[in-house]
Short mmCIF file of C-alpha atoms in Angstrom, two decimals:
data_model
loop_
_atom_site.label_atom_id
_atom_site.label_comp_id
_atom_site.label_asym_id
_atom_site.label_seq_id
_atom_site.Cartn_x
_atom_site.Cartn_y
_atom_site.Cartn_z
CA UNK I 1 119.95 180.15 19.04
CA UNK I 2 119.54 181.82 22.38
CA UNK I 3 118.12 179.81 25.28
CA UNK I 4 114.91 181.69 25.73
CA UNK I 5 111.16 179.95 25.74
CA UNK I 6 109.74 180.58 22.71
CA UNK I 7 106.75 180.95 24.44
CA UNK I 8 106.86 183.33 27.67
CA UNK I 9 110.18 184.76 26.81
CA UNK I 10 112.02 183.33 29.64
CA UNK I 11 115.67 183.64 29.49
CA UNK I 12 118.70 183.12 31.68
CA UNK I 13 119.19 185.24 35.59
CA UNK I 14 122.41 186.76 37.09
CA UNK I 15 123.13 185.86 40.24
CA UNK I 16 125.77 184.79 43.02
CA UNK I 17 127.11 181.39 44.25
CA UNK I 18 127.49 182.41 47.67
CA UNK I 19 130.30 180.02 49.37
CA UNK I 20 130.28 179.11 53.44
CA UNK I 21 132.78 182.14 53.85
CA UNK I 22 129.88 184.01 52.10
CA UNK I 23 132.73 185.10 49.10
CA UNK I 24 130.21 185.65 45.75
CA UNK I 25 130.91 184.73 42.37
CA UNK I 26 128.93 185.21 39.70
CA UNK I 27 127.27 182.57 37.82
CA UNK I 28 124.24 182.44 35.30
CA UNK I 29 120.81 180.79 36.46
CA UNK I 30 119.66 179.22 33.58
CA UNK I 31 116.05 178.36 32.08
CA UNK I 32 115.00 174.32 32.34
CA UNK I 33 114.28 174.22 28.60
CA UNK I 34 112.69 171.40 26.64
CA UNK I 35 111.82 170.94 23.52
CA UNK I 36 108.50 169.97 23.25
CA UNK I 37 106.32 168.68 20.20
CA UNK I 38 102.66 170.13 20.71
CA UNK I 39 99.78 168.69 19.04
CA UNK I 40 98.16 172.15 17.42
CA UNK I 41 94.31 171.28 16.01
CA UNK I 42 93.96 173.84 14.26
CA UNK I 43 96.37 173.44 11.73
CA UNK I 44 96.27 169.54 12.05
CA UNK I 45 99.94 169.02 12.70
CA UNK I 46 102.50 168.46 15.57
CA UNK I 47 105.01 171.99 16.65
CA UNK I 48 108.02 171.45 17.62
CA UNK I 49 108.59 174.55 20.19
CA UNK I 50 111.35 175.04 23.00
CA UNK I 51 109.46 175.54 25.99
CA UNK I 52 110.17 176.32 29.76
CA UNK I 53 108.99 173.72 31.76
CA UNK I 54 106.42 176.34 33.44
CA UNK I 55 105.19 177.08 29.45
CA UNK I 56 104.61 173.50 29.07
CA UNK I 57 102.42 173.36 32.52
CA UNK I 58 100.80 176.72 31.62
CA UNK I 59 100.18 175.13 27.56
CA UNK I 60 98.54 172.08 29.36
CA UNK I 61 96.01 174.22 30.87
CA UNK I 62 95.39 177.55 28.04
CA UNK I 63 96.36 175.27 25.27
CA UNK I 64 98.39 176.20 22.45
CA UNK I 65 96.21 179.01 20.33
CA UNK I 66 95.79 181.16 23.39
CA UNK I 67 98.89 180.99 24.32
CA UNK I 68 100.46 181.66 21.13
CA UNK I 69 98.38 184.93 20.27
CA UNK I 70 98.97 186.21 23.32
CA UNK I 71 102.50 186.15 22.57
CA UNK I 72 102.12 187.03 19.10
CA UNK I 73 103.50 183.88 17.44
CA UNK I 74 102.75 182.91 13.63
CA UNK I 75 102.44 178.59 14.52
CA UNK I 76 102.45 178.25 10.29
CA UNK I 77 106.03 179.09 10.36
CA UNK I 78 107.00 176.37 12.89
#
């Protein structure tokens, strides 16, 4: 399984460690992923979803239906 948010898609960033001397070397910046169990009402059940952190603070305030079909994500097949 890929580290991406299941949610907002976020996956891992290329970029330099720059040293003192300023030599670069490349190294990956990845996502703070957790995974989360989310309470969904509708379906009456608990999701267990990998989230970013930012998808959990973002699924605090949407809440999980809006978030999901914007997204496009079947939450019966969690």
């Amino acid at each position: 399984m890929s580290r991406t948010c299941e949610l907002t898609g976020k996956k891992a960033n290329n970029g330099y460690a720059v040293s003192h001397s300023h030599r670069r070397t490349k190294k990956l910046q990845q996502v703070n992923l957790q995974e989360k169990r989310v309470w969904w009402p509708q379906g009456k059940r608990f999701v267990t979803l990998r989230l970013s952190t930012k998808a959990i603070k973002t699924l605090e305030k949407k809440g999980i239906d809006a978030m999901a079909k914007a997204v496009g994500i079947d939450l019966n097949k969690m």
